[in-house]
PDB file of C-alpha atoms in Angstrom:
ATOM      1  CA  MET A   4     263.875 153.461 270.857  1.00  0.00           C
ATOM      2  CA  SER A   5     267.732 153.740 268.904  1.00  0.00           C
ATOM      3  CA  GLY A   6     270.374 151.383 268.941  1.00  0.00           C
ATOM      4  CA  ASN A   7     272.446 153.533 271.488  1.00  0.00           C
ATOM      5  CA  ASP A   8     269.318 153.758 273.602  1.00  0.00           C
ATOM      6  CA  THR A   9     269.241 150.098 273.789  1.00  0.00           C
ATOM      7  CA  THR A  10     273.191 149.377 274.629  1.00  0.00           C
ATOM      8  CA  THR A  11     272.728 151.877 277.086  1.00  0.00           C
ATOM      9  CA  LEU A  12     269.719 150.511 279.028  1.00  0.00           C
ATOM     10  CA  ARG A  13     271.209 147.025 278.740  1.00  0.00           C
ATOM     11  CA  TRP A  14     274.407 148.615 280.814  1.00  0.00           C
ATOM     12  CA  LEU A  15     271.995 150.161 282.978  1.00  0.00           C
ATOM     13  CA  LEU A  16     270.185 146.946 283.678  1.00  0.00           C
ATOM     14  CA  LYS A  17     273.323 144.868 284.220  1.00  0.00           C
ATOM     15  CA  LYS A  18     274.355 147.536 286.953  1.00  0.00           C
ATOM     16  CA  MET A  19     271.063 146.915 288.668  1.00  0.00           C
ATOM     17  CA  ARG A  20     271.680 142.970 288.183  1.00  0.00           C
ATOM     18  CA  ILE A  21     268.621 142.098 286.756  1.00  0.00           C
ATOM     19  CA  ARG A  22     268.705 138.627 284.851  1.00  0.00           C
ATOM     20  CA  ASN A  23     269.202 138.666 281.149  1.00  0.00           C
ATOM     21  CA  ASP A  24     265.908 136.945 280.477  1.00  0.00           C
ATOM     22  CA  GLU A  25     264.440 139.779 282.238  1.00  0.00           C
ATOM     23  CA  GLN A  26     266.312 142.180 280.500  1.00  0.00           C
ATOM     24  CA  VAL A  27     265.019 141.478 277.060  1.00  0.00           C
ATOM     25  CA  ASN A  28     261.375 141.564 278.251  1.00  0.00           C
ATOM     26  CA  LEU A  29     261.980 144.636 279.866  1.00  0.00           C
ATOM     27  CA  ILE A  30     263.667 145.972 276.435  1.00  0.00           C
ATOM     28  CA  ILE A  31     260.961 144.515 274.358  1.00  0.00           C
ATOM     29  CA  PHE A  32     258.175 146.279 276.388  1.00  0.00           C
ATOM     30  CA  LEU A  33     259.937 149.568 276.403  1.00  0.00           C
ATOM     31  CA  GLN A  34     260.396 149.347 272.632  1.00  0.00           C
ATOM     32  CA  LEU A  35     256.740 148.725 272.180  1.00  0.00           C
ATOM     33  CA  TYR A  36     255.832 151.527 274.459  1.00  0.00           C
ATOM     34  CA  SER A  37     258.230 153.968 272.478  1.00  0.00           C
ATOM     35  CA  LEU A  38     256.463 152.935 269.316  1.00  0.00           C
ATOM     36  CA  PHE A  39     252.671 152.823 270.121  1.00  0.00           C
ATOM     37  CA  LEU A  40     251.727 153.927 273.847  1.00  0.00           C
ATOM     38  CA  GLN A  41     253.862 156.802 274.175  1.00  0.00           C
ATOM     39  CA  PRO A  42     252.310 158.453 271.189  1.00  0.00           C
ATOM     40  CA  LEU A  43     248.876 157.450 272.711  1.00  0.00           C
ATOM     41  CA  THR A  44     249.143 158.936 275.799  1.00  0.00           C
ATOM     42  CA  PHE A  45     250.163 162.291 274.059  1.00  0.00           C
ATOM     43  CA  PHE A  46     246.833 162.409 272.917  1.00  0.00           C
ATOM     44  CA  PHE A  47     245.144 162.163 276.417  1.00  0.00           C
ATOM     45  CA  SER A  48     247.666 164.679 277.842  1.00  0.00           C
ATOM     46  CA  SER A  49     246.464 167.929 279.079  1.00  0.00           C
ATOM     47  CA  GLU A  50     249.040 169.452 276.495  1.00  0.00           C
ATOM     48  CA  PHE A  51     247.418 167.777 273.540  1.00  0.00           C
ATOM     49  CA  LEU A  52     243.740 168.757 274.864  1.00  0.00           C
ATOM     50  CA  GLU A  53     244.823 172.463 275.500  1.00  0.00           C
ATOM     51  CA  THR A  54     245.575 172.524 271.457  1.00  0.00           C
ATOM     52  CA  MET A  55     242.225 171.464 270.650  1.00  0.00           C
ATOM     53  CA  GLU A  56     239.839 174.301 270.102  1.00  0.00           C
ATOM     54  CA  ASP A  57     235.573 173.730 269.935  1.00  0.00           C
ATOM     55  CA  GLU A  58     234.247 174.156 266.795  1.00  0.00           C
ATOM     56  CA  VAL A  59     231.881 177.251 267.609  1.00  0.00           C
ATOM     57  CA  ILE A  60     229.304 178.596 264.945  1.00  0.00           C
ATOM     58  CA  LEU A  61     226.794 181.323 265.584  1.00  0.00           C
ATOM     59  CA  LEU A  62     223.538 181.646 263.169  1.00  0.00           C
ATOM     60  CA  ASP A  63     222.400 185.134 263.548  1.00  0.00           C
ATOM     61  CA  PHE A  64     220.911 188.383 262.079  1.00  0.00           C
ATOM     62  CA  TRP A  65     222.892 191.378 262.407  1.00  0.00           C
ATOM     63  CA  PRO A  66     220.144 193.900 263.905  1.00  0.00           C
ATOM     64  CA  SER A  67     218.722 191.054 266.351  1.00  0.00           C
ATOM     65  CA  MET A  68     218.942 191.957 270.297  1.00  0.00           C
ATOM     66  CA  PHE A  69     218.499 188.088 271.082  1.00  0.00           C
ATOM     67  CA  GLY A  70     221.650 187.375 268.422  1.00  0.00           C
ATOM     68  CA  SER A  71     223.635 190.128 270.020  1.00  0.00           C
ATOM     69  CA  ARG A  72     223.310 188.375 273.808  1.00  0.00           C
ATOM     70  CA  VAL A  73     225.105 185.334 272.605  1.00  0.00           C
ATOM     71  CA  ARG A  74     228.024 187.643 271.094  1.00  0.00           C
ATOM     72  CA  ILE A  75     228.329 189.601 273.996  1.00  0.00           C
ATOM     73  CA  ALA A  76     228.541 186.528 276.133  1.00  0.00           C
ATOM     74  CA  LEU A  77     231.108 184.753 273.815  1.00  0.00           C
ATOM     75  CA  ALA A  78     233.341 187.786 273.825  1.00  0.00           C
ATOM     76  CA  GLU A  79     232.901 188.261 277.804  1.00  0.00           C
ATOM     77  CA  LYS A  80     234.062 184.697 277.779  1.00  0.00           C
ATOM     78  CA  GLY A  81     237.024 185.051 275.040  1.00  0.00           C
ATOM     79  CA  VAL A  82     235.373 182.280 272.936  1.00  0.00           C
ATOM     80  CA  LYS A  83     236.436 182.327 269.383  1.00  0.00           C
ATOM     81  CA  TYR A  84     233.679 181.555 266.702  1.00  0.00           C
ATOM     82  CA  GLU A  85     232.442 181.429 263.145  1.00  0.00           C
ATOM     83  CA  TYR A  86     229.659 183.964 262.457  1.00  0.00           C
ATOM     84  CA  LYS A  87     227.403 183.337 259.820  1.00  0.00           C
ATOM     85  CA  GLU A  88     224.731 185.874 258.727  1.00  0.00           C
ATOM     86  CA  GLU A  89     221.083 184.729 258.017  1.00  0.00           C
ATOM     87  CA  ASP A  90     219.031 186.620 255.562  1.00  0.00           C
ATOM     88  CA  LEU A  91     216.001 186.974 257.352  1.00  0.00           C
ATOM     89  CA  VAL A  92     214.881 190.048 255.389  1.00  0.00           C
ATOM     90  CA  ASN A  93     213.972 188.060 252.422  1.00  0.00           C
ATOM     91  CA  ASN A  94     213.113 185.034 254.360  1.00  0.00           C
ATOM     92  CA  LYS A  95     216.047 183.200 252.815  1.00  0.00           C
ATOM     93  CA  LYS A  96     216.872 180.945 255.755  1.00  0.00           C
ATOM     94  CA  SER A  97     219.925 178.592 255.144  1.00  0.00           C
ATOM     95  CA  ASP A  98     219.917 175.072 255.023  1.00  0.00           C
ATOM     96  CA  LEU A  99     222.125 174.933 257.914  1.00  0.00           C
ATOM     97  CA  LEU A 100     219.864 176.964 260.304  1.00  0.00           C
ATOM     98  CA  LEU A 101     216.507 174.756 259.221  1.00  0.00           C
ATOM     99  CA  GLN A 102     218.728 171.791 260.134  1.00  0.00           C
ATOM    100  CA  MET A 103     220.017 172.816 263.430  1.00  0.00           C
ATOM    101  CA  ASN A 104     216.651 174.540 264.581  1.00  0.00           C
ATOM    102  CA  PRO A 105     213.866 172.738 262.754  1.00  0.00           C
ATOM    103  CA  VAL A 106     211.207 173.596 265.307  1.00  0.00           C
ATOM    104  CA  HIS A 107     211.052 177.289 265.361  1.00  0.00           C
ATOM    105  CA  LYS A 108     213.684 177.841 262.500  1.00  0.00           C
ATOM    106  CA  THR A 109     214.759 181.206 264.086  1.00  0.00           C
ATOM    107  CA  ILE A 110     217.914 182.672 265.069  1.00  0.00           C
ATOM    108  CA  PRO A 111     220.323 182.806 267.459  1.00  0.00           C
ATOM    109  CA  VAL A 112     221.721 179.288 266.883  1.00  0.00           C
ATOM    110  CA  LEU A 113     224.761 178.186 268.585  1.00  0.00           C
ATOM    111  CA  VAL A 114     226.427 175.296 267.036  1.00  0.00           C
ATOM    112  CA  HIS A 115     228.956 173.991 269.367  1.00  0.00           C
ATOM    113  CA  ASN A 116     230.798 171.177 268.232  1.00  0.00           C
ATOM    114  CA  GLY A 117     227.702 170.087 265.902  1.00  0.00           C
ATOM    115  CA  LYS A 118     225.337 170.234 268.438  1.00  0.00           C
ATOM    116  CA  PRO A 119     222.828 173.099 268.207  1.00  0.00           C
ATOM    117  CA  ILE A 120     221.520 174.959 271.159  1.00  0.00           C
ATOM    118  CA  CYS A 121     218.671 177.438 270.526  1.00  0.00           C
ATOM    119  CA  GLU A 122     217.071 180.560 272.315  1.00  0.00           C
ATOM    120  CA  SER A 123     218.839 183.530 273.176  1.00  0.00           C
ATOM    121  CA  SER A 124     218.764 183.183 276.917  1.00  0.00           C
ATOM    122  CA  ILE A 125     219.404 179.661 277.085  1.00  0.00           C
ATOM    123  CA  ILE A 126     222.383 179.969 274.824  1.00  0.00           C
ATOM    124  CA  VAL A 127     223.930 182.420 277.220  1.00  0.00           C
ATOM    125  CA  GLN A 128     223.291 179.994 280.216  1.00  0.00           C
ATOM    126  CA  TYR A 129     225.067 177.671 277.994  1.00  0.00           C
ATOM    127  CA  ILE A 130     227.941 179.288 277.356  1.00  0.00           C
ATOM    128  CA  ASP A 131     228.712 180.240 281.200  1.00  0.00           C
ATOM    129  CA  GLU A 132     228.385 176.725 282.309  1.00  0.00           C
ATOM    130  CA  VAL A 133     230.721 175.410 279.320  1.00  0.00           C
ATOM    131  CA  TRP A 134     233.344 178.205 279.638  1.00  0.00           C
ATOM    132  CA  LYS A 135     233.312 178.439 283.397  1.00  0.00           C
ATOM    133  CA  ASP A 136     236.598 179.466 283.735  1.00  0.00           C
ATOM    134  CA  LYS A 137     236.352 183.169 283.176  1.00  0.00           C
ATOM    135  CA  ALA A 138     233.860 186.118 283.670  1.00  0.00           C
ATOM    136  CA  PRO A 139     230.943 184.172 285.219  1.00  0.00           C
ATOM    137  CA  LEU A 140     227.729 185.490 283.925  1.00  0.00           C
ATOM    138  CA  LEU A 141     225.405 183.992 286.692  1.00  0.00           C
ATOM    139  CA  PRO A 142     225.598 184.192 290.388  1.00  0.00           C
ATOM    140  CA  SER A 143     226.956 181.095 292.295  1.00  0.00           C
ATOM    141  CA  ASP A 144     224.221 181.680 295.013  1.00  0.00           C
ATOM    142  CA  PRO A 145     221.066 179.493 294.322  1.00  0.00           C
ATOM    143  CA  TYR A 146     218.526 182.221 295.295  1.00  0.00           C
ATOM    144  CA  GLN A 147     220.318 184.959 293.554  1.00  0.00           C
ATOM    145  CA  ARG A 148     220.803 182.938 290.257  1.00  0.00           C
ATOM    146  CA  ALA A 149     216.909 182.346 290.549  1.00  0.00           C
ATOM    147  CA  GLN A 150     216.313 185.910 290.916  1.00  0.00           C
ATOM    148  CA  ALA A 151     218.564 186.465 287.849  1.00  0.00           C
ATOM    149  CA  LYS A 152     216.866 184.010 285.439  1.00  0.00           C
ATOM    150  CA  PHE A 153     213.257 185.299 286.894  1.00  0.00           C
ATOM    151  CA  TRP A 154     214.262 189.056 285.596  1.00  0.00           C
ATOM    152  CA  VAL A 155     215.616 187.611 282.299  1.00  0.00           C
ATOM    153  CA  ASP A 156     212.298 185.846 282.000  1.00  0.00           C
ATOM    154  CA  TYR A 157     210.446 188.765 282.592  1.00  0.00           C
ATOM    155  CA  ILE A 158     212.566 190.647 279.865  1.00  0.00           C
ATOM    156  CA  ASP A 159     212.066 187.669 277.473  1.00  0.00           C
ATOM    157  CA  LYS A 160     208.234 187.714 278.117  1.00  0.00           C
ATOM    158  CA  LYS A 161     207.526 191.787 278.266  1.00  0.00           C
ATOM    159  CA  VAL A 162     209.878 193.722 276.561  1.00  0.00           C
ATOM    160  CA  ASN A 163     210.125 192.708 272.757  1.00  0.00           C
ATOM    161  CA  SER A 164     206.583 193.326 271.987  1.00  0.00           C
ATOM    162  CA  PRO A 165     205.470 196.636 273.060  1.00  0.00           C
ATOM    163  CA  GLY A 166     209.273 197.691 272.088  1.00  0.00           C
ATOM    164  CA  ARG A 167     208.132 196.755 268.176  1.00  0.00           C
ATOM    165  CA  LYS A 168     204.853 198.268 268.563  1.00  0.00           C
ATOM    166  CA  THR A 169     206.476 202.084 268.754  1.00  0.00           C
ATOM    167  CA  TRP A 170     207.844 201.244 265.206  1.00  0.00           C
ATOM    168  CA  CYS A 171     206.184 198.833 263.238  1.00  0.00           C
ATOM    169  CA  THR A 172     202.495 200.260 264.051  1.00  0.00           C
ATOM    170  CA  LYS A 173     200.585 203.521 263.902  1.00  0.00           C
ATOM    171  CA  GLY A 174     197.688 205.453 265.930  1.00  0.00           C
ATOM    172  CA  GLU A 175     196.282 203.601 268.854  1.00  0.00           C
ATOM    173  CA  GLU A 176     198.173 200.515 268.704  1.00  0.00           C
ATOM    174  CA  GLN A 177     201.398 202.335 268.542  1.00  0.00           C
ATOM    175  CA  GLU A 178     200.301 204.517 271.596  1.00  0.00           C
ATOM    176  CA  ALA A 179     199.365 201.541 273.725  1.00  0.00           C
ATOM    177  CA  GLY A 180     202.696 199.970 272.644  1.00  0.00           C
ATOM    178  CA  LYS A 181     204.687 202.942 273.968  1.00  0.00           C
ATOM    179  CA  LYS A 182     202.732 203.514 277.044  1.00  0.00           C
ATOM    180  CA  GLU A 183     203.418 199.669 277.892  1.00  0.00           C
ATOM    181  CA  PHE A 184     206.963 199.772 276.724  1.00  0.00           C
ATOM    182  CA  VAL A 185     207.809 202.539 279.284  1.00  0.00           C
ATOM    183  CA  GLU A 186     206.089 200.972 282.385  1.00  0.00           C
ATOM    184  CA  ILE A 187     208.101 197.968 281.716  1.00  0.00           C
ATOM    185  CA  MET A 188     211.062 199.852 281.674  1.00  0.00           C
ATOM    186  CA  LYS A 189     210.085 201.731 284.945  1.00  0.00           C
ATOM    187  CA  THR A 190     209.398 198.010 286.549  1.00  0.00           C
ATOM    188  CA  LEU A 191     212.990 197.174 285.316  1.00  0.00           C
ATOM    189  CA  GLU A 192     214.770 200.886 286.465  1.00  0.00           C
ATOM    190  CA  GLU A 193     212.924 199.872 289.947  1.00  0.00           C
ATOM    191  CA  GLN A 194     214.475 196.511 290.201  1.00  0.00           C
ATOM    192  CA  LEU A 195     217.747 198.321 289.330  1.00  0.00           C
ATOM    193  CA  GLY A 196     217.688 200.472 292.084  1.00  0.00           C
ATOM    194  CA  GLU A 197     221.194 201.961 292.988  1.00  0.00           C
ATOM    195  CA  LYS A 198     223.141 199.350 292.010  1.00  0.00           C
ATOM    196  CA  PRO A 199     225.641 199.610 289.018  1.00  0.00           C
ATOM    197  CA  TYR A 200     224.183 196.310 287.460  1.00  0.00           C
ATOM    198  CA  PHE A 201     221.268 194.254 287.935  1.00  0.00           C
ATOM    199  CA  GLY A 202     223.480 191.477 289.865  1.00  0.00           C
ATOM    200  CA  GLY A 203     225.238 194.214 291.644  1.00  0.00           C
ATOM    201  CA  GLU A 204     228.706 195.403 291.415  1.00  0.00           C
ATOM    202  CA  THR A 205     229.503 192.849 288.210  1.00  0.00           C
ATOM    203  CA  PHE A 206     228.214 192.627 284.795  1.00  0.00           C
ATOM    204  CA  GLY A 207     225.984 189.494 284.375  1.00  0.00           C
ATOM    205  CA  PHE A 208     223.370 187.374 283.042  1.00  0.00           C
ATOM    206  CA  VAL A 209     220.354 190.125 283.358  1.00  0.00           C
ATOM    207  CA  ASP A 210     222.655 193.049 281.954  1.00  0.00           C
ATOM    208  CA  ILE A 211     223.337 190.942 278.705  1.00  0.00           C
ATOM    209  CA  CYS A 212     219.951 190.368 278.142  1.00  0.00           C
ATOM    210  CA  LEU A 213     218.610 193.850 278.491  1.00  0.00           C
ATOM    211  CA  ILE A 214     221.379 195.819 277.070  1.00  0.00           C
ATOM    212  CA  THR A 215     220.995 194.757 273.430  1.00  0.00           C
ATOM    213  CA  TYR A 216     217.924 196.517 273.329  1.00  0.00           C
ATOM    214  CA  TYR A 217     219.849 199.734 273.805  1.00  0.00           C
ATOM    215  CA  CYS A 218     220.718 200.377 270.022  1.00  0.00           C
ATOM    216  CA  TRP A 219     217.071 200.211 269.495  1.00  0.00           C
ATOM    217  CA  PHE A 220     215.717 202.549 271.963  1.00  0.00           C
ATOM    218  CA  TYR A 221     216.818 205.654 269.654  1.00  0.00           C
ATOM    219  CA  SER A 222     214.202 204.280 266.795  1.00  0.00           C
ATOM    220  CA  TYR A 223     211.697 203.589 269.853  1.00  0.00           C
ATOM    221  CA  GLU A 224     211.985 207.085 270.483  1.00  0.00           C
ATOM    222  CA  LYS A 225     212.026 208.540 267.026  1.00  0.00           C
ATOM    223  CA  PHE A 226     208.922 206.645 265.701  1.00  0.00           C
ATOM    224  CA  GLY A 227     207.361 206.748 269.254  1.00  0.00           C
ATOM    225  CA  LYS A 228     207.994 210.492 269.807  1.00  0.00           C
ATOM    226  CA  PHE A 229     209.054 209.929 273.400  1.00  0.00           C
ATOM    227  CA  SER A 230     212.155 210.189 275.535  1.00  0.00           C
ATOM    228  CA  LEU A 231     213.056 207.068 277.448  1.00  0.00           C
ATOM    229  CA  GLU A 232     216.017 209.012 279.322  1.00  0.00           C
ATOM    230  CA  ALA A 233     213.404 211.637 280.754  1.00  0.00           C
ATOM    231  CA  GLU A 234     211.046 208.759 281.808  1.00  0.00           C
ATOM    232  CA  CYS A 235     213.611 206.341 282.852  1.00  0.00           C
ATOM    233  CA  PRO A 236     216.967 208.017 283.594  1.00  0.00           C
ATOM    234  CA  LYS A 237     218.789 205.708 285.864  1.00  0.00           C
ATOM    235  CA  LEU A 238     217.951 203.058 283.498  1.00  0.00           C
ATOM    236  CA  ILE A 239     219.804 205.182 280.886  1.00  0.00           C
ATOM    237  CA  GLU A 240     222.697 205.763 283.222  1.00  0.00           C
ATOM    238  CA  TRP A 241     223.085 201.777 283.591  1.00  0.00           C
ATOM    239  CA  ALA A 242     222.895 201.473 279.531  1.00  0.00           C
ATOM    240  CA  LYS A 243     225.641 203.965 279.167  1.00  0.00           C
ATOM    241  CA  ARG A 244     227.671 202.102 281.744  1.00  0.00           C
ATOM    242  CA  CYS A 245     227.263 198.945 280.389  1.00  0.00           C
ATOM    243  CA  ALA A 246     227.934 200.449 276.505  1.00  0.00           C
ATOM    244  CA  GLN A 247     231.589 201.304 277.755  1.00  0.00           C
ATOM    245  CA  LYS A 248     232.266 197.870 277.912  1.00  0.00           C
ATOM    246  CA  GLU A 249     234.386 196.391 275.151  1.00  0.00           C
ATOM    247  CA  SER A 250     232.151 193.238 274.460  1.00  0.00           C
ATOM    248  CA  VAL A 251     228.978 195.466 274.272  1.00  0.00           C
ATOM    249  CA  PHE A 252     230.170 198.400 272.219  1.00  0.00           C
ATOM    250  CA  LYS A 253     231.850 196.143 269.765  1.00  0.00           C
ATOM    251  CA  THR A 254     228.819 193.989 269.444  1.00  0.00           C
ATOM    252  CA  LEU A 255     225.846 196.315 269.495  1.00  0.00           C
ATOM    253  CA  PRO A 256     225.170 197.726 265.906  1.00  0.00           C
ATOM    254  CA  ASP A 257     225.003 201.643 265.442  1.00  0.00           C
ATOM    255  CA  GLU A 258     221.644 202.929 266.386  1.00  0.00           C
ATOM    256  CA  LYS A 259     221.392 204.798 263.556  1.00  0.00           C
ATOM    257  CA  LYS A 260     221.869 201.697 261.256  1.00  0.00           C
ATOM    258  CA  VAL A 261     218.973 200.316 263.210  1.00  0.00           C
ATOM    259  CA  PHE A 262     217.046 203.344 262.835  1.00  0.00           C
ATOM    260  CA  GLY A 263     217.458 202.849 258.883  1.00  0.00           C
ATOM    261  CA  PHE A 264     216.588 199.099 259.166  1.00  0.00           C
ATOM    262  CA  CYS A 265     213.119 200.371 260.760  1.00  0.00           C
ATOM    263  CA  ILE A 266     212.676 202.499 258.049  1.00  0.00           C
ATOM    264  CA  GLU A 267     212.921 199.961 255.307  1.00  0.00           C
ATOM    265  CA  MET A 268     210.820 197.650 257.144  1.00  0.00           C
ATOM    266  CA  ARG A 269     207.934 200.027 257.808  1.00  0.00           C
ATOM    267  CA  LYS A 270     207.940 200.546 254.134  1.00  0.00           C
ATOM    268  CA  MET A 271     207.940 196.661 253.430  1.00  0.00           C
ATOM    269  CA  PHE A 272     205.008 196.616 255.754  1.00  0.00           C
ATOM    270  CA  GLY A 273     203.052 199.519 254.096  1.00  0.00           C
ATOM    271  CA  LEU A 274     203.357 201.831 257.145  1.00  0.00           C
ATOM    272  CA  ASP A 275     205.018 204.613 255.039  1.00  0.00           C
TER     273      ASP A 275
END
């Protein structure tokens, strides 16, 4: 408090008929508050807390359909983050990745204020719970929420392996992978039904966890010599609908770039 403030305060206290000894104590208290307590309360105020930004880091690999899930979820929520690319082609995993995911040593890893969260579907759920004020990704209804988790678990257990076989194997193994992949897509198409999205009218958890395979469909079809659109037309309509969303089309890599990546991988594996 300045000298002028103190003089004004004394005048007001006299008008209020407060005794001189009480005035002194009150003025000392207010001076201490001005010096110490008032600045401290600012740090706990909503205004200050709103200015603080979370530190969010994503450890990822550009063609990963699992990392893309996290990027789409972060985009849906409008969360700013630092992207760190891992060199998985040459198996040069960063010290940060090994530190943050010492068990599996895989991407994606979301590091939120120094704390790691691993496994893409778990990360998406975490994002939905932490940044809950915008674009809910999972249903609020317990039954619908359980159903969404069931189908994401189905996708996680069923889709990647046969999809990989369509471009990463030859002969009978490739044919078996292609047949299994198409059957899985038909099961998912049946679950989608006539709905615009798996959860109904709103783009959500299941959509995020499946749409990231869309940029790989071209490679699966080219190497496997089949047409997914011919086999599952409604599912492809759904994929095209999802791809119109900004969070999706700005996240997914170009399908031709993914195809080029597959060609290089086949060479490394001695398939071509």
